[in-house]
Each structure stands twice: as C-alpha cells, then as structure tokens.
C-alpha cells in the first residue's frame, strides 16, 4: 500500500470514524483516485486537505464512499401505519418507549422513527437504540449528512423542521440526532436485550437463510414485551407468525402475544 494512501486512511479515520482499510484496497483506491483527479488534485494528501477544509467536498466523499440504498420514510405508507395506528397504542400503555432499530445501516431508519414519534412525544423523551454490524455505516450514521435523494419521501413539514440544507446535502438536526444511540452489534451471534416496545428490522432478513431467519424471529420475539411490535420490510412478510408468538397487527407489523 502506498504511503500516500496509508496516511489518507489514518486521517480519514480520525476525521470521520470511517475505516477505509476494511474495504478492498484496489477497488476503493480506484474509486477515490478517479474522484480526486476529476476535481484536479494530484495526491491523496492534497485531496485530504480539501476534505478537511471544505464541507461540500467532505459530503461528496462520504456519498461516494458508502453506496447508500437506504432512505428516509422508505415505503411511506408503512410509516403512516406506524404513526397513526401503532404508536398511539404503544404510547397509551407507557410514556417511555424502549425502541430498537436493528441493522440500521447509515441511520435513515432510526432517525425516521424519531421524527415520526416526535408527533406524540417531546424529543427529550425519545430514546432509540440503533445497531449494525458495520462500523463504517455507523460512523456515517453518526455524521447524519445525506444526499437529497434520500429525502424523497420525507413530508415537507418534517424536512423543514428536522433538516438543514448544505448544498445538495441535508444534515439531521442535533435535536433528532440526540434521540439515537448507535452501537456495533451482530444479530446472529450476540444476545439481544429484552423489554422492547418496538423493534424495527427492515429489508435485512431477505439476505439470511431460512434457518437464520427462524432463529432471528425467535430472538426478536423474545426481546419484545407482550403487546410490543416487530416492524419488517415490504418483502419480508412472516407467513407463520403464531410460531413466534406473533399476531399480525397490520401488513408488516407483528404484535407479540
């Protein structure tokens, strides 16, 4: 590995928390070299100086780094069900909800949960655990800067209230950032906490085998309190919910018996 790239990796880790050494070197180096050459820089050293001093360049670098497929309010109709049906019931039973966004990727999902819940509770009373196995996406989530294409489904009033615009990018306000705690966690090998009112795990289980799914559904069910809700993605319907002590509360929402 060249000295120039080696130093760039160290500086980027300090600045953003993202560890480029965890990515395939040839691929990442090629992607970033083409980016900095296009901008007229001749080395990683020059390019880092630019990232350090220019917010727009930092945002562009982050965007290029993590190929982001997540977005806020993904499948907006489901979030309306959460807002209008699920949260009112959960809140009526308890003022302080225990919420987990599992396999949260770059943070759009837990921040969306907080924004939706803020209709009912002051943000000072909202606390969400967000976990992922990938430290790089967690570092990105903590920075909370997103390209405007990630905000396509966000209601206009929410966009005005909880985002600040930086060129083509949007930053989540500190008020919402404070509601989410990010942690590294392996769903398959590590234990789950219990007593959750809501667990959101969307568009992740499709990547697991049937055996792994079976194990995870059981673990998620055990982690929920009675009456708690498991919210899955739009390709992840559970066809035998009763096997895991679930009943269907709405499409893609399962209530623990």
PDB file of C-alpha atoms in Angstrom:
ATOM      1  CA  UNK A   1       0.000   0.000   0.000  1.00  0.00           C
ATOM      2  CA  UNK A   2       1.414   3.399  -0.935  1.00  0.00           C
ATOM      3  CA  UNK A   3       2.462   5.767   1.871  1.00  0.00           C
ATOM      4  CA  UNK A   4       0.143   8.439   0.426  1.00  0.00           C
ATOM      5  CA  UNK A   5      -2.943   6.180   0.678  1.00  0.00           C
ATOM      6  CA  UNK A   6      -1.851   4.754   4.056  1.00  0.00           C
ATOM      7  CA  UNK A   7      -1.728   8.262   5.573  1.00  0.00           C
ATOM      8  CA  UNK A   8      -5.049   9.150   3.936  1.00  0.00           C
ATOM      9  CA  UNK A   9      -6.660   6.119   5.659  1.00  0.00           C
ATOM     10  CA  UNK A  10      -5.337   7.241   9.071  1.00  0.00           C
ATOM     11  CA  UNK A  11      -6.502  10.859   8.593  1.00  0.00           C
ATOM     12  CA  UNK A  12      -9.978   9.824   7.357  1.00  0.00           C
ATOM     13  CA  UNK A  13     -10.463   7.507  10.351  1.00  0.00           C
ATOM     14  CA  UNK A  14      -9.650  10.404  12.718  1.00  0.00           C
ATOM     15  CA  UNK A  15     -11.903  12.837  10.871  1.00  0.00           C
ATOM     16  CA  UNK A  16     -14.961  10.647  10.190  1.00  0.00           C
ATOM     17  CA  UNK A  17     -14.620   7.396  12.133  1.00  0.00           C
ATOM     18  CA  UNK A  18     -14.708   5.519   8.817  1.00  0.00           C
ATOM     19  CA  UNK A  19     -12.002   2.867   8.422  1.00  0.00           C
ATOM     20  CA  UNK A  20     -11.067   2.612   4.740  1.00  0.00           C
ATOM     21  CA  UNK A  21      -8.724  -0.291   5.464  1.00  0.00           C
ATOM     22  CA  UNK A  22     -11.805  -2.508   5.909  1.00  0.00           C
ATOM     23  CA  UNK A  23     -12.666  -2.090   2.221  1.00  0.00           C
ATOM     24  CA  UNK A  24     -10.998  -3.869  -0.693  1.00  0.00           C
ATOM     25  CA  UNK A  25      -7.989  -1.672  -1.327  1.00  0.00           C
ATOM     26  CA  UNK A  26      -7.754  -1.805  -5.136  1.00  0.00           C
ATOM     27  CA  UNK A  27     -11.445  -1.037  -5.601  1.00  0.00           C
ATOM     28  CA  UNK A  28     -11.637   1.781  -3.056  1.00  0.00           C
ATOM     29  CA  UNK A  29      -8.375   3.359  -4.190  1.00  0.00           C
ATOM     30  CA  UNK A  30      -9.556   3.367  -7.802  1.00  0.00           C
ATOM     31  CA  UNK A  31     -12.900   4.901  -6.869  1.00  0.00           C
ATOM     32  CA  UNK A  32     -11.323   7.668  -4.788  1.00  0.00           C
ATOM     33  CA  UNK A  33      -8.469   8.367  -7.211  1.00  0.00           C
ATOM     34  CA  UNK A  34     -10.928   8.966 -10.051  1.00  0.00           C
ATOM     35  CA  UNK A  35     -12.885  11.289  -7.735  1.00  0.00           C
ATOM     36  CA  UNK A  36      -9.906  13.423  -6.707  1.00  0.00           C
ATOM     37  CA  UNK A  37      -8.400  13.537 -10.223  1.00  0.00           C
ATOM     38  CA  UNK A  38     -11.713  14.773 -11.586  1.00  0.00           C
ATOM     39  CA  UNK A  39     -11.508  17.587  -9.053  1.00  0.00           C
ATOM     40  CA  UNK A  40      -7.957  18.469 -10.117  1.00  0.00           C
ATOM     41  CA  UNK A  41      -5.946  17.025  -7.203  1.00  0.00           C
ATOM     42  CA  UNK A  42      -2.731  15.088  -7.678  1.00  0.00           C
ATOM     43  CA  UNK A  43      -2.466  13.031  -4.481  1.00  0.00           C
ATOM     44  CA  UNK A  44      -4.426  11.698  -1.519  1.00  0.00           C
ATOM     45  CA  UNK A  45      -2.564  14.227   0.637  1.00  0.00           C
ATOM     46  CA  UNK A  46      -3.913  17.150  -1.417  1.00  0.00           C
ATOM     47  CA  UNK A  47      -7.366  15.585  -1.515  1.00  0.00           C
ATOM     48  CA  UNK A  48      -7.482  15.124   2.265  1.00  0.00           C
ATOM     49  CA  UNK A  49      -6.610  18.785   2.784  1.00  0.00           C
ATOM     50  CA  UNK A  50      -9.597  19.660   0.584  1.00  0.00           C
ATOM     51  CA  UNK A  51     -11.953  17.314   2.504  1.00  0.00           C
ATOM     52  CA  UNK A  52     -10.770  18.744   5.802  1.00  0.00           C
ATOM     53  CA  UNK A  53     -11.387  22.349   4.804  1.00  0.00           C
ATOM     54  CA  UNK A  54     -14.435  22.075   2.568  1.00  0.00           C
ATOM     55  CA  UNK A  55     -17.776  20.770   3.857  1.00  0.00           C
ATOM     56  CA  UNK A  56     -19.128  20.151   0.338  1.00  0.00           C
ATOM     57  CA  UNK A  57     -16.108  18.011  -0.555  1.00  0.00           C
ATOM     58  CA  UNK A  58     -16.446  16.031   2.676  1.00  0.00           C
ATOM     59  CA  UNK A  59     -20.126  15.354   1.935  1.00  0.00           C
ATOM     60  CA  UNK A  60     -19.295  14.289  -1.615  1.00  0.00           C
ATOM     61  CA  UNK A  61     -16.567  11.965  -0.306  1.00  0.00           C
ATOM     62  CA  UNK A  62     -18.975  10.348   2.192  1.00  0.00           C
ATOM     63  CA  UNK A  63     -21.565   9.878  -0.524  1.00  0.00           C
ATOM     64  CA  UNK A  64     -19.048   8.195  -2.842  1.00  0.00           C
ATOM     65  CA  UNK A  65     -17.727   6.031  -0.008  1.00  0.00           C
ATOM     66  CA  UNK A  66     -20.886   4.353   1.161  1.00  0.00           C
ATOM     67  CA  UNK A  67     -23.146   3.123  -1.608  1.00  0.00           C
ATOM     68  CA  UNK A  68     -26.334   4.142   0.077  1.00  0.00           C
ATOM     69  CA  UNK A  69     -29.534   2.243  -0.695  1.00  0.00           C
ATOM     70  CA  UNK A  70     -31.414   3.376   2.379  1.00  0.00           C
ATOM     71  CA  UNK A  71     -33.703   6.389   2.552  1.00  0.00           C
ATOM     72  CA  UNK A  72     -35.925   8.234   4.988  1.00  0.00           C
ATOM     73  CA  UNK A  73     -39.584   7.174   5.245  1.00  0.00           C
ATOM     74  CA  UNK A  74     -38.895   4.245   2.881  1.00  0.00           C
ATOM     75  CA  UNK A  75     -42.290   2.841   1.764  1.00  0.00           C
ATOM     76  CA  UNK A  76     -44.065   5.887   3.219  1.00  0.00           C
ATOM     77  CA  UNK A  77     -47.459   4.153   3.617  1.00  0.00           C
ATOM     78  CA  UNK A  78     -45.954   1.800   6.231  1.00  0.00           C
ATOM     79  CA  UNK A  79     -44.652   4.747   8.250  1.00  0.00           C
ATOM     80  CA  UNK A  80     -48.172   6.202   8.211  1.00  0.00           C
ATOM     81  CA  UNK A  81     -49.418   2.969   9.823  1.00  0.00           C
ATOM     82  CA  UNK A  82     -46.689   3.298  12.468  1.00  0.00           C
ATOM     83  CA  UNK A  83     -47.650   6.926  13.066  1.00  0.00           C
ATOM     84  CA  UNK A  84     -51.438   6.608  13.062  1.00  0.00           C
ATOM     85  CA  UNK A  85     -52.065   3.136  14.449  1.00  0.00           C
ATOM     86  CA  UNK A  86     -49.052   1.557  16.185  1.00  0.00           C
ATOM     87  CA  UNK A  87     -47.561   4.479  18.134  1.00  0.00           C
ATOM     88  CA  UNK A  88     -50.888   5.687  19.591  1.00  0.00           C
ATOM     89  CA  UNK A  89     -51.500   2.211  21.049  1.00  0.00           C
ATOM     90  CA  UNK A  90     -47.935   1.803  22.379  1.00  0.00           C
ATOM     91  CA  UNK A  91     -47.890   5.269  23.945  1.00  0.00           C
ATOM     92  CA  UNK A  92     -51.216   4.744  25.703  1.00  0.00           C
ATOM     93  CA  UNK A  93     -49.615   1.887  27.666  1.00  0.00           C
ATOM     94  CA  UNK A  94     -46.358   3.575  28.609  1.00  0.00           C
ATOM     95  CA  UNK A  95     -44.808   7.037  28.471  1.00  0.00           C
ATOM     96  CA  UNK A  96     -41.239   5.903  27.866  1.00  0.00           C
ATOM     97  CA  UNK A  97     -40.922   3.556  24.909  1.00  0.00           C
ATOM     98  CA  UNK A  98     -37.999   1.168  24.507  1.00  0.00           C
ATOM     99  CA  UNK A  99     -37.177   1.076  20.781  1.00  0.00           C
ATOM    100  CA  UNK A 100     -34.542  -0.750  18.726  1.00  0.00           C
ATOM    101  CA  UNK A 101     -33.633  -0.179  15.066  1.00  0.00           C
ATOM    102  CA  UNK A 102     -31.763  -3.398  14.191  1.00  0.00           C
ATOM    103  CA  UNK A 103     -29.343  -3.454  11.227  1.00  0.00           C
ATOM    104  CA  UNK A 104     -29.823   0.305  10.906  1.00  0.00           C
ATOM    105  CA  UNK A 105     -27.319   0.887   8.072  1.00  0.00           C
ATOM    106  CA  UNK A 106     -26.476   4.592   7.611  1.00  0.00           C
ATOM    107  CA  UNK A 107     -29.092   5.830  10.088  1.00  0.00           C
ATOM    108  CA  UNK A 108     -32.081   6.882   7.975  1.00  0.00           C
ATOM    109  CA  UNK A 109     -34.353   4.361   9.710  1.00  0.00           C
ATOM    110  CA  UNK A 110     -33.775   5.252  13.395  1.00  0.00           C
ATOM    111  CA  UNK A 111     -33.879   8.982  12.580  1.00  0.00           C
ATOM    112  CA  UNK A 112     -37.196   8.417  10.768  1.00  0.00           C
ATOM    113  CA  UNK A 113     -38.588   6.587  13.821  1.00  0.00           C
ATOM    114  CA  UNK A 114     -37.657   9.581  16.000  1.00  0.00           C
ATOM    115  CA  UNK A 115     -39.231  12.066  13.560  1.00  0.00           C
ATOM    116  CA  UNK A 116     -42.482  10.080  13.396  1.00  0.00           C
ATOM    117  CA  UNK A 117     -42.632   9.654  17.184  1.00  0.00           C
ATOM    118  CA  UNK A 118     -41.975  13.374  17.746  1.00  0.00           C
ATOM    119  CA  UNK A 119     -45.619  13.962  16.756  1.00  0.00           C
ATOM    120  CA  UNK A 120     -46.584  12.418  20.115  1.00  0.00           C
ATOM    121  CA  UNK A 121     -43.648  12.929  22.465  1.00  0.00           C
ATOM    122  CA  UNK A 122     -41.117  15.699  23.061  1.00  0.00           C
ATOM    123  CA  UNK A 123     -37.773  14.628  21.593  1.00  0.00           C
ATOM    124  CA  UNK A 124     -36.241  14.736  25.101  1.00  0.00           C
ATOM    125  CA  UNK A 125     -38.409  11.684  25.907  1.00  0.00           C
ATOM    126  CA  UNK A 126     -37.404   9.702  22.805  1.00  0.00           C
ATOM    127  CA  UNK A 127     -34.579   7.186  23.068  1.00  0.00           C
ATOM    128  CA  UNK A 128     -33.741   4.735  20.267  1.00  0.00           C
ATOM    129  CA  UNK A 129     -31.007   2.111  20.125  1.00  0.00           C
ATOM    130  CA  UNK A 130     -29.677   1.647  16.569  1.00  0.00           C
ATOM    131  CA  UNK A 131     -27.281  -1.197  15.771  1.00  0.00           C
ATOM    132  CA  UNK A 132     -25.363  -2.517  12.795  1.00  0.00           C
ATOM    133  CA  UNK A 133     -22.513  -4.970  12.235  1.00  0.00           C
ATOM    134  CA  UNK A 134     -20.587  -2.498  10.028  1.00  0.00           C
ATOM    135  CA  UNK A 135     -18.610   0.178  11.895  1.00  0.00           C
ATOM    136  CA  UNK A 136     -18.279   2.272   8.749  1.00  0.00           C
ATOM    137  CA  UNK A 137     -22.010   2.696   8.262  1.00  0.00           C
ATOM    138  CA  UNK A 138     -22.345   3.524  11.974  1.00  0.00           C
ATOM    139  CA  UNK A 139     -19.696   6.255  11.628  1.00  0.00           C
ATOM    140  CA  UNK A 140     -21.606   7.598   8.637  1.00  0.00           C
ATOM    141  CA  UNK A 141     -24.920   7.432  10.539  1.00  0.00           C
ATOM    142  CA  UNK A 142     -23.477   9.455  13.421  1.00  0.00           C
ATOM    143  CA  UNK A 143     -22.472  12.238  10.996  1.00  0.00           C
ATOM    144  CA  UNK A 144     -26.111  12.358   9.835  1.00  0.00           C
ATOM    145  CA  UNK A 145     -25.463  14.014   6.446  1.00  0.00           C
ATOM    146  CA  UNK A 146     -27.477  12.705   3.473  1.00  0.00           C
ATOM    147  CA  UNK A 147     -27.849  13.402  -0.226  1.00  0.00           C
ATOM    148  CA  UNK A 148     -31.183  14.992  -1.101  1.00  0.00           C
ATOM    149  CA  UNK A 149     -32.239  11.833  -2.997  1.00  0.00           C
ATOM    150  CA  UNK A 150     -32.500  10.069   0.413  1.00  0.00           C
ATOM    151  CA  UNK A 151     -35.205  12.554   1.406  1.00  0.00           C
ATOM    152  CA  UNK A 152     -37.628  11.932  -1.471  1.00  0.00           C
ATOM    153  CA  UNK A 153     -40.378  10.555   0.782  1.00  0.00           C
ATOM    154  CA  UNK A 154     -39.921  12.947   3.717  1.00  0.00           C
ATOM    155  CA  UNK A 155     -43.011  15.111   4.389  1.00  0.00           C
ATOM    156  CA  UNK A 156     -42.246  18.776   3.694  1.00  0.00           C
ATOM    157  CA  UNK A 157     -43.024  19.925   7.256  1.00  0.00           C
ATOM    158  CA  UNK A 158     -40.611  17.343   8.696  1.00  0.00           C
ATOM    159  CA  UNK A 159     -37.914  18.316   6.202  1.00  0.00           C
ATOM    160  CA  UNK A 160     -38.193  21.972   7.289  1.00  0.00           C
ATOM    161  CA  UNK A 161     -38.228  21.115  10.997  1.00  0.00           C
ATOM    162  CA  UNK A 162     -35.534  18.461  11.286  1.00  0.00           C
ATOM    163  CA  UNK A 163     -33.023  19.034   8.462  1.00  0.00           C
ATOM    164  CA  UNK A 164     -30.656  21.825   7.495  1.00  0.00           C
ATOM    165  CA  UNK A 165     -29.599  22.121   3.864  1.00  0.00           C
ATOM    166  CA  UNK A 166     -25.936  22.113   2.863  1.00  0.00           C
ATOM    167  CA  UNK A 167     -25.791  22.360  -0.944  1.00  0.00           C
ATOM    168  CA  UNK A 168     -27.102  19.062  -2.364  1.00  0.00           C
ATOM    169  CA  UNK A 169     -26.944  17.530   1.107  1.00  0.00           C
ATOM    170  CA  UNK A 170     -29.089  17.660   4.205  1.00  0.00           C
ATOM    171  CA  UNK A 171     -27.985  17.368   7.821  1.00  0.00           C
ATOM    172  CA  UNK A 172     -30.258  15.965  10.531  1.00  0.00           C
ATOM    173  CA  UNK A 173     -30.689  18.463  13.369  1.00  0.00           C
ATOM    174  CA  UNK A 174     -28.990  17.841  16.728  1.00  0.00           C
ATOM    175  CA  UNK A 175     -32.423  17.591  18.349  1.00  0.00           C
ATOM    176  CA  UNK A 176     -33.129  14.374  16.404  1.00  0.00           C
ATOM    177  CA  UNK A 177     -29.516  13.131  16.486  1.00  0.00           C
ATOM    178  CA  UNK A 178     -29.612  13.170  20.297  1.00  0.00           C
ATOM    179  CA  UNK A 179     -32.506  10.683  20.366  1.00  0.00           C
ATOM    180  CA  UNK A 180     -30.461   7.861  18.777  1.00  0.00           C
ATOM    181  CA  UNK A 181     -27.603   5.835  20.285  1.00  0.00           C
ATOM    182  CA  UNK A 182     -25.557   3.816  17.777  1.00  0.00           C
ATOM    183  CA  UNK A 183     -23.745   0.581  18.642  1.00  0.00           C
ATOM    184  CA  UNK A 184     -21.993  -2.217  16.779  1.00  0.00           C
ATOM    185  CA  UNK A 185     -23.925  -5.491  17.097  1.00  0.00           C
ATOM    186  CA  UNK A 186     -24.033  -8.868  15.335  1.00  0.00           C
ATOM    187  CA  UNK A 187     -27.630 -10.107  15.089  1.00  0.00           C
ATOM    188  CA  UNK A 188     -26.691 -13.743  14.614  1.00  0.00           C
ATOM    189  CA  UNK A 189     -24.025 -14.215  17.262  1.00  0.00           C
ATOM    190  CA  UNK A 190     -24.722 -11.676  20.025  1.00  0.00           C
ATOM    191  CA  UNK A 191     -27.506 -11.666  22.642  1.00  0.00           C
ATOM    192  CA  UNK A 192     -30.466  -9.262  22.426  1.00  0.00           C
ATOM    193  CA  UNK A 193     -31.735  -7.017  25.222  1.00  0.00           C
ATOM    194  CA  UNK A 194     -35.335  -7.549  26.286  1.00  0.00           C
ATOM    195  CA  UNK A 195     -38.386  -5.463  27.175  1.00  0.00           C
ATOM    196  CA  UNK A 196     -38.744  -3.641  23.836  1.00  0.00           C
ATOM    197  CA  UNK A 197     -41.991  -1.907  22.855  1.00  0.00           C
ATOM    198  CA  UNK A 198     -40.910  -1.679  19.198  1.00  0.00           C
ATOM    199  CA  UNK A 199     -38.242  -3.427  17.128  1.00  0.00           C
ATOM    200  CA  UNK A 200     -37.740  -2.284  13.533  1.00  0.00           C
ATOM    201  CA  UNK A 201     -35.710  -4.571  11.263  1.00  0.00           C
ATOM    202  CA  UNK A 202     -36.487  -3.883   7.602  1.00  0.00           C
ATOM    203  CA  UNK A 203     -35.027  -5.096   4.308  1.00  0.00           C
ATOM    204  CA  UNK A 204     -32.310  -7.092   6.067  1.00  0.00           C
ATOM    205  CA  UNK A 205     -33.730 -10.539   6.741  1.00  0.00           C
ATOM    206  CA  UNK A 206     -34.088 -11.164   2.996  1.00  0.00           C
ATOM    207  CA  UNK A 207     -30.304 -11.688   2.965  1.00  0.00           C
ATOM    208  CA  UNK A 208     -30.419 -14.510   5.542  1.00  0.00           C
ATOM    209  CA  UNK A 209     -31.068 -18.240   5.107  1.00  0.00           C
ATOM    210  CA  UNK A 210     -34.381 -19.731   6.275  1.00  0.00           C
ATOM    211  CA  UNK A 211     -32.607 -21.242   9.319  1.00  0.00           C
ATOM    212  CA  UNK A 212     -31.087 -17.871  10.268  1.00  0.00           C
ATOM    213  CA  UNK A 213     -34.447 -16.135   9.791  1.00  0.00           C
ATOM    214  CA  UNK A 214     -36.129 -18.673  12.041  1.00  0.00           C
ATOM    215  CA  UNK A 215     -33.513 -18.075  14.750  1.00  0.00           C
ATOM    216  CA  UNK A 216     -33.823 -14.279  14.423  1.00  0.00           C
ATOM    217  CA  UNK A 217     -37.631 -14.209  14.508  1.00  0.00           C
ATOM    218  CA  UNK A 218     -37.443 -16.190  17.760  1.00  0.00           C
ATOM    219  CA  UNK A 219     -34.801 -13.874  19.223  1.00  0.00           C
ATOM    220  CA  UNK A 220     -36.767 -10.750  18.209  1.00  0.00           C
ATOM    221  CA  UNK A 221     -39.964 -12.208  19.688  1.00  0.00           C
ATOM    222  CA  UNK A 222     -38.211 -12.989  22.995  1.00  0.00           C
ATOM    223  CA  UNK A 223     -36.915  -9.397  23.106  1.00  0.00           C
ATOM    224  CA  UNK A 224     -40.355  -7.806  22.865  1.00  0.00           C
ATOM    225  CA  UNK A 225     -42.668  -7.270  25.787  1.00  0.00           C
ATOM    226  CA  UNK A 226     -46.210  -8.567  25.493  1.00  0.00           C
ATOM    227  CA  UNK A 227     -48.056  -6.175  23.157  1.00  0.00           C
ATOM    228  CA  UNK A 228     -44.753  -4.983  21.649  1.00  0.00           C
ATOM    229  CA  UNK A 229     -44.407  -4.683  17.870  1.00  0.00           C
ATOM    230  CA  UNK A 230     -41.997  -6.101  15.290  1.00  0.00           C
ATOM    231  CA  UNK A 231     -41.927  -3.990  12.075  1.00  0.00           C
ATOM    232  CA  UNK A 232     -40.375  -5.651   8.984  1.00  0.00           C
ATOM    233  CA  UNK A 233     -39.650  -4.636   5.384  1.00  0.00           C
ATOM    234  CA  UNK A 234     -42.068  -4.846   2.475  1.00  0.00           C
ATOM    235  CA  UNK A 235     -40.614  -8.096   1.114  1.00  0.00           C
ATOM    236  CA  UNK A 236     -40.422  -9.793   4.490  1.00  0.00           C
ATOM    237  CA  UNK A 237     -43.897 -10.916   5.450  1.00  0.00           C
ATOM    238  CA  UNK A 238     -43.875 -13.638   8.139  1.00  0.00           C
ATOM    239  CA  UNK A 239     -46.162 -16.415   6.889  1.00  0.00           C
ATOM    240  CA  UNK A 240     -46.441 -18.305  10.194  1.00  0.00           C
ATOM    241  CA  UNK A 241     -46.342 -15.532  12.819  1.00  0.00           C
ATOM    242  CA  UNK A 242     -48.032 -17.627  15.536  1.00  0.00           C
ATOM    243  CA  UNK A 243     -44.966 -19.905  15.563  1.00  0.00           C
ATOM    244  CA  UNK A 244     -43.051 -16.974  17.132  1.00  0.00           C
ATOM    245  CA  UNK A 245     -45.888 -15.820  19.455  1.00  0.00           C
ATOM    246  CA  UNK A 246     -46.782 -13.046  16.994  1.00  0.00           C
ATOM    247  CA  UNK A 247     -50.114 -11.977  15.576  1.00  0.00           C
ATOM    248  CA  UNK A 248     -50.490  -9.692  12.561  1.00  0.00           C
ATOM    249  CA  UNK A 249     -51.482  -6.191  13.664  1.00  0.00           C
ATOM    250  CA  UNK A 250     -51.211  -4.707  10.168  1.00  0.00           C
ATOM    251  CA  UNK A 251     -49.315  -5.602   6.992  1.00  0.00           C
ATOM    252  CA  UNK A 252     -45.633  -5.963   8.016  1.00  0.00           C
ATOM    253  CA  UNK A 253     -46.417  -5.229  11.694  1.00  0.00           C
ATOM    254  CA  UNK A 254     -46.461  -8.124  14.144  1.00  0.00           C
ATOM    255  CA  UNK A 255     -47.667  -7.870  17.721  1.00  0.00           C
ATOM    256  CA  UNK A 256     -46.186 -10.073  20.444  1.00  0.00           C
ATOM    257  CA  UNK A 257     -48.941 -12.015  22.206  1.00  0.00           C
TER     258      UNK A 257
END
